[in-house]
Each structure stands twice: as structure tokens, then as C-alpha cells.
Short mmCIF file of C-alpha atoms in Angstrom, two decimals:
data_model
loop_
_atom_site.label_atom_id
_atom_site.label_comp_id
_atom_site.label_asym_id
_atom_site.label_seq_id
_atom_site.Cartn_x
_atom_site.Cartn_y
_atom_site.Cartn_z
CA MET A 1 107.97 -7.54 51.63
CA HIS A 2 111.14 -7.37 49.53
CA VAL A 3 110.32 -3.71 48.78
CA ALA A 4 109.90 -3.02 52.51
CA SER A 5 113.27 -4.62 53.30
CA SER A 6 114.98 -2.49 50.63
CA PHE A 7 113.40 0.60 52.10
CA LEU A 8 114.63 -0.29 55.59
CA ARG A 9 118.20 -0.73 54.32
CA ALA A 10 118.06 2.65 52.56
CA PHE A 11 116.54 4.26 55.64
CA THR A 12 119.34 2.86 57.86
CA ALA A 13 122.00 4.21 55.49
CA ALA A 14 120.34 7.65 55.53
CA ILE A 15 120.41 7.68 59.33
CA PHE A 16 124.15 6.85 59.30
CA VAL A 17 124.86 9.71 56.89
CA LEU A 18 122.87 12.12 59.05
CA LEU A 19 124.78 11.13 62.20
CA ALA A 20 128.10 11.57 60.40
CA THR A 21 126.97 15.02 59.23
CA LEU A 22 125.96 16.04 62.75
CA ALA A 23 129.30 14.83 64.09
CA GLY A 24 131.08 16.91 61.45
CA ALA A 25 129.03 19.95 62.43
CA SER A 26 130.05 19.41 66.05
CA ALA A 27 133.69 19.25 65.08
CA GLN A 28 133.41 22.51 63.14
CA THR A 29 132.68 24.42 66.31
CA ASP A 30 136.42 24.10 67.13
CA ASP A 31 137.61 25.38 63.72
CA ASP A 32 139.54 28.28 65.30
CA TYR A 33 141.40 26.04 67.75
CA LEU A 34 144.95 25.06 66.75
CA LEU A 35 146.05 21.58 67.74
CA ASP A 36 149.22 20.81 69.66
CA THR A 37 150.94 18.13 71.73
CA MET A 38 148.74 16.22 74.26
CA ASP A 39 145.45 17.05 72.51
CA ARG A 40 143.29 13.92 72.36
CA LEU A 41 141.20 13.55 69.22
CA HIS A 42 138.21 11.38 68.30
CA ILE A 43 138.49 10.48 64.61
CA ARG A 44 135.80 8.78 62.52
CA ILE A 45 136.17 7.92 58.83
CA ALA A 46 133.56 6.94 56.24
CA GLU A 47 133.73 6.58 52.47
CA TRP A 48 130.95 6.92 49.92
CA GLN A 49 131.68 4.41 47.16
CA SER A 50 130.08 6.01 44.12
CA ALA A 51 130.57 2.94 41.93
CA GLU A 52 128.58 0.73 44.30
CA GLY A 53 126.29 3.44 45.67
CA ALA A 54 127.07 2.33 49.23
CA LEU A 55 128.54 3.86 52.38
CA ARG A 56 131.64 2.20 53.82
CA ASP A 57 132.51 2.69 57.47
CA TRP A 58 136.22 2.52 58.27
CA SER A 59 135.64 1.14 61.75
CA THR A 60 139.20 -0.18 62.08
CA LEU A 61 140.57 3.37 61.94
CA ASN A 62 137.89 5.00 64.10
CA GLY A 63 138.89 5.83 67.66
CA GLU A 64 140.85 8.23 69.84
CA TYR A 65 144.31 9.47 68.96
CA THR A 66 146.75 11.75 70.81
CA VAL A 67 148.93 14.42 69.28
CA GLY A 68 152.44 13.23 70.16
CA PRO A 69 155.49 15.19 71.34
CA SER A 70 156.54 15.77 67.73
CA GLY A 71 153.18 17.42 67.02
CA ALA A 72 151.98 14.57 64.79
CA VAL A 73 149.17 12.00 64.93
CA SER A 74 150.06 8.38 64.19
CA MET A 75 147.35 6.42 62.35
CA PRO A 76 147.27 3.07 60.53
CA PHE A 77 147.63 3.42 56.72
CA VAL A 78 148.42 7.10 57.23
CA GLY A 79 151.54 7.06 59.39
CA GLN A 80 152.80 10.20 61.08
CA LEU A 81 150.53 13.06 60.03
CA PRO A 82 151.50 16.60 61.20
CA ALA A 83 148.76 18.07 63.41
CA ARG A 84 150.45 20.89 65.34
CA GLY A 85 149.12 24.28 64.26
CA LYS A 86 146.25 22.76 62.28
CA THR A 87 142.52 23.08 62.97
CA VAL A 88 140.36 19.97 63.25
CA GLY A 89 138.92 20.73 59.81
CA GLU A 90 142.36 20.96 58.21
CA LEU A 91 143.45 17.71 59.87
CA ALA A 92 140.27 15.94 58.69
CA THR A 93 140.97 17.02 55.11
CA ALA A 94 144.61 15.89 55.38
CA ILE A 95 143.56 12.44 56.67
CA GLY A 96 141.13 11.94 53.78
CA ASP A 97 143.72 13.06 51.20
CA GLN A 98 146.42 10.84 52.67
CA LEU A 99 144.18 7.74 52.73
CA GLN A 100 143.08 8.29 49.14
CA GLN A 101 146.68 8.78 47.98
CA ARG A 102 148.24 5.87 49.87
CA LEU A 103 145.50 3.32 49.15
CA GLY A 104 144.79 4.47 45.58
CA LEU A 105 141.06 5.04 46.23
CA SER A 106 138.82 6.49 43.54
CA ASP A 107 136.72 8.29 46.16
CA ARG A 108 138.25 10.35 48.95
CA PRO A 109 137.18 9.13 52.43
CA GLU A 110 135.50 11.71 54.64
CA ALA A 111 137.06 12.16 58.10
CA SER A 112 135.37 13.73 61.12
CA VAL A 113 137.78 15.03 63.78
CA GLU A 114 136.49 16.11 67.17
CA ILE A 115 138.45 17.17 70.23
CA ALA A 116 137.91 14.44 72.81
CA GLU A 117 140.09 16.13 75.41
CA PHE A 118 142.05 19.38 75.21
CA ARG A 119 145.69 19.39 76.25
CA PRO A 120 145.92 20.10 80.00
CA ILE A 121 146.78 23.30 81.79
CA PHE A 122 149.27 23.65 84.65
CA ILE A 123 148.72 25.70 87.81
CA ALA A 124 151.68 26.71 89.96
CA GLY A 125 152.49 29.04 92.84
CA ASP A 126 150.51 29.92 95.93
CA VAL A 127 147.65 27.47 95.43
CA GLN A 128 146.46 24.56 97.54
CA THR A 129 147.20 21.81 95.02
CA PRO A 130 149.47 22.89 92.15
CA GLY A 131 149.80 20.53 89.20
CA LYS A 132 148.26 19.44 85.89
CA TYR A 133 144.51 19.82 85.31
CA PRO A 134 142.21 19.04 82.37
CA TYR A 135 141.15 22.01 80.29
CA GLY A 136 137.48 22.96 79.88
CA PRO A 137 135.90 25.50 77.51
CA GLN A 138 135.46 29.08 78.79
CA LEU A 139 138.09 28.53 81.47
CA THR A 140 139.31 31.70 83.18
CA VAL A 141 142.09 32.35 85.67
CA LEU A 142 139.57 32.48 88.52
CA LYS A 143 138.07 29.14 87.53
CA ALA A 144 141.55 27.64 87.19
CA LEU A 145 142.34 28.88 90.71
CA SER A 146 139.21 27.09 91.93
CA LEU A 147 140.37 23.85 90.24
CA ALA A 148 143.59 24.00 92.23
CA GLY A 149 141.71 24.33 95.51
CA GLY A 150 142.07 28.08 95.77
CA LEU A 151 144.88 30.05 97.35
CA ARG A 152 147.24 28.39 99.79
CA ARG A 153 145.98 28.97 103.32
CA SER A 154 147.98 31.08 105.71
CA ASP A 155 146.96 33.40 108.52
CA ALA A 156 150.22 35.35 108.44
CA GLY A 157 149.54 39.07 108.46
CA GLY A 158 145.81 38.51 108.29
CA LEU A 159 146.14 37.18 104.75
CA GLY A 160 144.18 34.02 105.55
CA GLY A 161 140.92 35.94 105.65
CA ALA A 162 141.56 37.42 102.20
CA ARG A 163 142.50 34.04 100.77
CA ASP A 164 139.48 32.35 102.30
CA PHE A 165 137.33 35.09 100.83
CA LEU A 166 138.88 34.67 97.38
CA ASN A 167 138.52 30.89 97.57
CA ALA A 168 134.85 31.14 98.51
CA GLN A 169 134.25 33.85 95.91
CA GLY A 170 135.92 31.78 93.17
CA ASN A 171 133.88 28.70 94.01
CA HIS A 172 130.75 30.83 94.19
CA ASP A 173 131.41 32.26 90.72
CA VAL A 174 131.99 28.77 89.30
CA LEU A 175 128.68 27.62 90.79
CA ILE A 176 126.91 30.63 89.27
CA ALA A 177 128.17 29.58 85.84
CA GLN A 178 126.99 26.02 86.44
CA ARG A 179 123.62 27.26 87.68
CA ASN A 180 123.15 29.38 84.56
CA GLY A 181 123.78 26.29 82.45
CA LEU A 182 121.17 24.35 84.41
CA LEU A 183 118.66 27.21 84.12
CA ALA A 184 119.08 27.24 80.34
CA ARG A 185 118.75 23.46 80.22
CA ARG A 186 115.60 23.50 82.36
CA ALA A 187 114.00 26.12 80.12
CA ARG A 188 114.71 23.98 77.07
CA LEU A 189 113.29 20.85 78.73
CA ILE A 190 110.13 22.70 79.75
CA ALA A 191 109.61 23.88 76.16
CA GLU A 192 110.14 20.34 74.84
CA ALA A 193 107.76 18.84 77.40
CA GLU A 194 105.03 21.36 76.59
CA GLY A 195 105.61 21.20 72.82
CA LYS A 196 106.44 24.91 72.51
CA ASP A 197 108.29 26.29 69.48
CA GLU A 198 110.05 29.00 71.51
CA ILE A 199 112.04 28.56 74.72
CA ASP A 200 111.24 30.93 77.59
CA PHE A 201 114.71 31.59 78.99
CA PRO A 202 115.17 33.51 82.28
CA ASP A 203 115.95 37.20 81.76
CA GLU A 204 119.13 36.91 83.83
CA LEU A 205 120.73 34.79 81.10
CA ARG A 206 120.32 37.57 78.51
CA LYS A 207 122.42 40.02 80.52
CA SER A 208 125.82 38.41 79.86
CA GLU A 209 127.68 37.07 76.85
CA ALA A 210 128.07 33.66 78.51
CA GLY A 211 124.33 33.56 79.19
CA ARG A 212 123.49 34.46 75.60
CA LYS A 213 125.79 31.67 74.41
CA LEU A 214 123.93 29.22 76.65
CA ILE A 215 120.66 30.40 75.09
CA ASN A 216 122.01 29.83 71.58
CA ASP A 217 123.42 26.40 72.49
CA GLU A 218 120.19 25.14 74.07
CA THR A 219 118.11 26.54 71.18
CA ALA A 220 120.33 24.73 68.68
CA LEU A 221 120.15 21.52 70.74
CA LYS A 222 116.35 21.67 70.84
CA ALA A 223 116.20 22.12 67.06
CA ALA A 224 118.59 19.19 66.49
CA ARG A 225 116.60 16.89 68.79
CA GLU A 226 113.35 17.84 67.03
CA ARG A 227 114.91 17.21 63.60
CA ARG A 228 116.08 13.79 64.72
CA LEU A 229 112.62 12.89 66.05
CA ARG A 230 110.92 14.12 62.87
CA LEU A 231 113.30 12.05 60.76
CA GLN A 232 112.63 8.92 62.80
CA LEU A 233 108.84 9.42 62.69
CA ALA A 234 108.95 10.18 58.96
CA GLY A 235 110.82 6.93 58.40
CA HIS A 236 108.14 4.99 60.23
CA ASP A 237 105.40 6.83 58.34
CA ASP A 238 107.02 6.08 54.96
CA LEU A 239 107.29 2.41 55.90
CA LYS A 240 103.59 2.29 56.81
CA LYS A 241 102.67 3.89 53.48
CA LEU A 242 104.80 1.34 51.66
CA LEU A 243 103.17 -1.54 53.53
CA SER A 244 99.69 -0.10 52.91
CA SER A 245 100.41 0.05 49.18
CA GLU A 246 101.57 -3.55 49.32
CA ILE A 247 98.36 -4.60 51.10
CA GLU A 248 96.22 -2.77 48.53
CA SER A 249 98.06 -4.49 45.69
CA LEU A 250 97.60 -7.88 47.34
CA GLN A 251 93.88 -7.27 47.85
CA GLN A 252 93.47 -6.47 44.16
CA LYS A 253 95.33 -9.65 43.21
CA ILE A 254 93.20 -11.68 45.65
CA ALA A 255 90.01 -10.28 44.10
CA THR A 256 91.24 -11.22 40.61
CA GLN A 257 92.19 -14.70 41.74
CA ASN A 258 88.79 -15.16 43.41
CA ARG A 259 87.01 -14.28 40.16
CA GLN A 260 89.14 -16.79 38.30
CA LEU A 261 88.43 -19.38 41.01
CA GLU A 262 84.68 -18.75 40.72
CA LEU A 263 84.79 -19.23 36.94
CA LEU A 264 86.79 -22.42 37.39
CA ARG A 265 84.32 -23.79 39.91
CA THR A 266 81.42 -22.97 37.56
CA GLU A 267 83.18 -24.81 34.77
CA LEU A 268 83.81 -27.79 37.05
CA LYS A 269 80.15 -27.90 37.99
CA SER A 270 79.00 -27.89 34.39
CA ILE A 271 81.53 -30.55 33.40
CA GLY A 272 80.42 -32.68 36.35
CA ASN A 273 76.94 -32.88 34.85
CA LEU A 274 78.43 -33.95 31.51
CA GLN A 275 80.56 -36.57 33.26
CA GLU A 276 77.48 -38.23 34.69
CA LYS A 277 76.21 -38.59 31.15
CA GLY A 278 79.58 -39.94 29.97
CA LEU A 279 80.20 -36.96 27.67
CA VAL A 280 83.58 -35.84 29.12
CA VAL A 281 86.81 -37.66 30.02
CA ASN A 282 88.18 -37.84 33.59
CA GLN A 283 91.50 -36.24 32.54
CA ARG A 284 89.74 -32.95 31.81
CA ILE A 285 88.11 -32.93 35.24
CA LEU A 286 91.41 -33.78 36.94
CA SER A 287 93.15 -30.87 35.20
CA LEU A 288 90.44 -28.43 36.28
CA GLU A 289 90.57 -29.63 39.89
CA GLN A 290 94.36 -29.23 39.92
CA SER A 291 94.02 -25.64 38.63
CA ASN A 292 91.41 -25.02 41.31
CA ALA A 293 93.79 -26.22 44.05
CA GLU A 294 96.62 -24.05 42.72
CA LEU A 295 94.42 -20.95 42.70
CA GLU A 296 93.28 -21.61 46.25
CA GLY A 297 96.93 -21.97 47.33
CA LYS A 298 97.92 -18.68 45.68
CA ILE A 299 95.01 -16.89 47.33
CA LEU A 300 96.01 -18.32 50.71
CA ASP A 301 99.64 -17.16 50.22
CA MET A 302 98.52 -13.64 49.28
CA GLU A 303 96.18 -13.45 52.26
CA THR A 304 99.05 -14.56 54.51
CA ALA A 305 101.33 -11.88 53.00
CA SER A 306 98.60 -9.28 53.49
CA LEU A 307 98.15 -10.31 57.11
CA ARG A 308 101.91 -10.10 57.69
CA ALA A 309 102.02 -6.60 56.20
CA LYS A 310 99.15 -5.53 58.47
CA GLN A 311 101.10 -6.89 61.44
CA ASP A 312 104.15 -4.90 60.32
CA ILE A 313 102.02 -1.75 60.14
CA ALA A 314 100.75 -2.38 63.67
CA LYS A 315 104.29 -2.93 64.91
CA THR A 316 105.51 0.26 63.18
CA THR A 317 102.68 2.22 64.79
CA GLN A 318 103.64 0.73 68.14
CA ASP A 319 107.27 1.69 67.51
CA GLU A 320 106.19 5.27 66.78
CA THR A 321 104.26 5.40 70.05
CA SER A 322 107.20 3.89 71.94
CA LEU A 323 109.57 6.43 70.38
CA GLN A 324 107.40 9.35 71.48
CA ASN A 325 106.89 7.83 74.94
CA GLU A 326 110.62 7.28 75.36
CA ARG A 327 111.29 10.89 74.41
CA ALA A 328 108.68 12.14 76.90
CA THR A 329 110.17 9.90 79.61
CA GLU A 330 113.68 11.13 78.82
CA ILE A 331 112.58 14.77 79.02
CA ALA A 332 110.80 14.17 82.35
CA ARG A 333 113.80 12.31 83.77
CA ASP A 334 116.25 15.00 82.63
CA ARG A 335 114.02 17.73 84.01
CA GLN A 336 113.78 15.99 87.39
CA GLN A 337 117.57 15.60 87.52
CA THR A 338 118.06 19.24 86.52
CA GLU A 339 115.76 20.43 89.30
CA ALA A 340 117.69 18.30 91.81
CA ASP A 341 121.02 19.69 90.54
CA LEU A 342 119.69 23.24 90.86
CA GLN A 343 118.65 22.65 94.46
CA GLU A 344 122.08 21.22 95.25
CA LEU A 345 123.82 24.19 93.63
CA ASP A 346 121.65 26.66 95.52
CA MET A 347 122.67 25.05 98.80
CA LYS A 348 126.35 25.15 97.85
CA MET A 349 126.09 28.80 96.84
CA GLN A 350 124.52 29.62 100.20
CA MET A 351 127.41 27.81 101.88
CA TYR A 352 130.04 29.81 100.00
CA SER A 353 128.18 33.05 100.64
CA GLY A 354 128.37 32.20 104.34
CA LEU A 355 132.10 31.47 104.03
CA MET A 356 132.66 34.87 102.41
CA MET A 357 130.82 36.57 105.25
CA GLU A 358 132.86 34.59 107.78
CA ALA A 359 136.11 35.65 106.07
CA LEU A 360 135.03 39.27 106.23
CA GLU A 361 134.33 38.91 109.94
CA ARG A 362 137.71 37.23 110.71
CA ALA A 363 139.87 39.66 108.76
CA PRO A 364 137.75 42.64 107.70
CA ALA A 365 140.55 44.75 106.28
CA ALA A 366 142.36 42.04 104.29
CA ALA A 367 139.15 40.46 103.04
CA ALA A 368 137.75 43.87 102.16
CA ASN A 369 140.83 44.48 100.00
CA ALA A 370 140.15 41.17 98.28
CA GLN A 371 136.50 42.11 97.80
CA ASP A 372 137.29 45.54 96.34
CA GLY A 373 140.05 44.27 94.02
CA ALA A 374 142.72 41.72 94.90
CA GLU A 375 145.33 42.76 92.31
CA PRO A 376 147.64 44.35 94.93
CA MET A 377 147.49 41.11 96.94
CA VAL A 378 147.19 38.37 94.31
CA ARG A 379 149.19 38.40 91.08
CA PHE A 380 148.36 36.14 88.15
CA ARG A 381 150.66 35.38 85.25
CA ILE A 382 150.18 33.09 82.26
CA THR A 383 153.02 31.40 80.40
CA ARG A 384 151.98 30.46 76.88
CA THR A 385 153.79 28.98 73.89
CA ASP A 386 153.47 31.18 70.80
CA ALA A 387 153.36 30.14 67.14
CA ASP A 388 157.17 30.06 66.98
CA GLY A 389 157.40 27.63 69.92
CA GLN A 390 158.66 30.33 72.31
CA SER A 391 157.32 30.66 75.87
CA VAL A 392 155.81 34.08 76.55
CA GLU A 393 154.75 35.23 80.03
CA THR A 394 152.05 37.86 80.44
CA GLU A 395 150.17 39.44 83.32
CA ALA A 396 146.59 38.22 83.80
CA LYS A 397 143.44 39.05 85.73
CA GLU A 398 140.74 36.85 87.23
CA ASN A 399 138.62 36.98 84.08
CA THR A 400 141.52 36.40 81.67
CA ALA A 401 140.83 33.43 79.40
CA VAL A 402 143.03 30.36 79.90
CA LEU A 403 143.92 28.31 76.83
CA PRO A 404 144.97 24.64 76.59
CA GLY A 405 148.63 24.14 77.44
CA ASP A 406 148.86 27.35 79.51
CA VAL A 407 150.80 27.55 82.77
CA VAL A 408 148.96 29.73 85.31
CA LYS A 409 151.21 31.15 88.02
CA VAL A 410 149.68 32.54 91.22
CA GLU A 411 151.62 34.77 93.62
CA VAL A 412 150.19 36.24 96.82
CA ALA A 413 151.75 39.17 98.67
CA VAL A 414 150.71 40.51 102.06
CA PRO A 415 149.52 44.10 101.60
CA GLN A 416 151.75 46.50 103.46
CA PRO A 417 149.94 48.70 106.01
CA GLU A 418 150.05 52.39 105.33
CA ARG A 419 152.66 54.18 107.47
CA PRO A 420 151.38 57.21 109.39
CA ALA A 421 152.89 60.53 108.35
CA ALA A 422 155.79 61.64 110.53
CA ASP A 423 155.00 64.36 113.06
CA SER A 424 156.98 67.48 112.14
CA ASN A 425 156.84 68.61 115.73
#
């Protein structure tokens, strides 16, 4: 059982290393992103102590940190560490180097830095609710406009119909993106539930770059989940093999002890006959009986240990079954929730489609202009801080990417009606 306990400790350490590796891989997806003020970071630190052959978790330093106004991150034992302009990978390396240098460590701690929350964006101008909003990946100007409640409502000059149309169209486009994500997720869950190696994604997802990214993300997630399950099941299987070997060894020892016990009992029987004739002393018989009792006790202990190992094997098998059942239950629950979310999104999309049709009916000309191309009516500009700390303003379109820290300005102008040509007569 001591061997089994050692294996469990080693298995637990291996799991911890794997999770730290996966977290590091997640952080590497943001390697091109440069940090700046108001970025919130999740930092985890671990150290492999080569002298002791053990993994040390720096739990007191793990947590969330914010890049301050000076562009630095303040951490215990590290102090103010410059973060502005660095990637998460560069910051992780700097944290490990600084800890090793300041604390005089023989091994450099490994830091994992993930972006917990990007610095916010700001939306100003002719929108319903201007202000500060959290940034999300793949954010565009149109999606940012939807976050701010769409264009500010006004029926002056028939502009309200165009704005209502743009609002409904923006929300509709956001819902399409969400629906595509749910479609990709549902396809992955179906493949997991049916035990398929390949995921049958809808063809509509392959037609756009965003859809192809969803396909790659869900495929990678499926592979990671399968690797984790295989690792857990392999750990249980290795433990059962170890326990089976222990049981086999105990059975061999029990057989040997039984043979010795049989010989001892035979000797006792023969000496008993001699005792009746007064040819042997009682001390010899007492010694043999004591040896007999000790052998019986050892055999009983080994049988108890064997029974305990068999119970551990049964429990490990039950744990394997529970693990697979829990995974199947999780997949079924997630699939049910995904189907419900898809139904809800479909109803919302129908609602916004109806709102677009209503806007076209109320102000056909203005809304038609918005439908054909709203640039003459709605102007977007983005103010962004460059590498030198200077604010640069550029023109933008609905599909222009918005980055963390950007200020999106929205201006709406009433389209001027065309003047009829003057009659020369």
C-alpha cells in the first residue's frame, strides 16, 4: 500500500504540471497583444525545485493584478515591474527572472500570465448610452455600437427610421455571431456524445474567417478534453495494475507461509507423540506452538492487505465509471443548454428582422440609405494611442476592428435631399 500511496502522490503532481502547461498554452494565444494601463491580468507562479525533485506552488503570489497608470504591475517580492508594451509571454519571463534574482533562487520560477480582462473601450457621440464598456475579442465598430444601445433615437428629417434600422441590423449581426458560436459548440458536443473522431460542422461556418476560427477553436477544445479524460483514465488504470501486482505478490507470500505452517503443524504432531512417551521437553513444544501462532498472524495480515487492495481496485473501477458517467452527463447538459440558447437566439433574430422591416416601412428612403450603405449618414472614427503615447484619430467602418483602450466616436448626419435641377425656361 505504501507503493500505491507514492504512485498517487506522483500522479497528483503530474496532473498539476499538466494544468500549468495548459494554462501557459492558453496565455500564449495573446502573444501578439501589447499590455497597457487598465489591463487586468491573472498571474500564476510555480517553481520546480530540482534539488528536491518537487513542485512548489507560489499560492501567495497567485491572483489578479492590474496594470497601473504608470504602465507597471505591482507584485509582492517583485515590486513595480514594467508591463506597458510587453506581451504576456515577455511579462511572464520578466516575473520569473525578477523573483529568481531578488530571492536568490537556484531555479527560476515559471510564471503563467493570462489576460483576465482587457482594458475597456469608450464609445462617444450619437449613441444611446455613451461611456466605458468592457472589451471582448473580435470586437468591431458595429458590435461596439450595439453595446452602447445603438444610435441615438430621433425622428428629425426621417432619420429615426434609418437609426432604428441600423440598431436592429447591428443587434441582428451580433446575434448571428453568437449563433455561429453555438452551432460550432453543438457540433462538438454531438461528436463527443457519439464518440466520433471528427466533428461535423455546418457548412455555413466554413464560408467566413470567423466561422473557420470557431471550427478550429472547438476542434482544439475537443482534443484537449479528450486528452484530459485519457490522462485521468490512464492514471486509474495504472493504479489498478499496481494494486493487482501487490495482490499477486501477497498471494505468493501467503502460499509460502501456508507451506511453512503445514510443515510446522506436522512437526508439532510428531513431537506430540514423543511427548506422550516422555521423550521430548515441554519447552520445545511451546516454542513450536509460538512459531505456529506467529505464522498464522502473518498470514492473516497478508490476507487483510490483499482484501484491502482488492477493495481499492473495486473503488478505482467505480471511480472510472463515475468519471465517464459525469462526462456523459456534462455533455448532455451542455447540449441541452446549447439547444435552448439557439432557440432563444432564433426568436431574437426574428424580432430584429421584424424591426428592420418596420423601420423600412416607417421611413423607406432613409432606411433604404442605411441598408445600402450608411457611410453618408453615419460616420465612425477611432481614437487610438500609438506606440509613442500619442493619440491618433482615424476614419472607421462598421467592420473595422476595435482594440482595447480605443475611443469610438459616432456621428450621424441627416442626408440632404437632392435639389431638382433649375428650369432654364
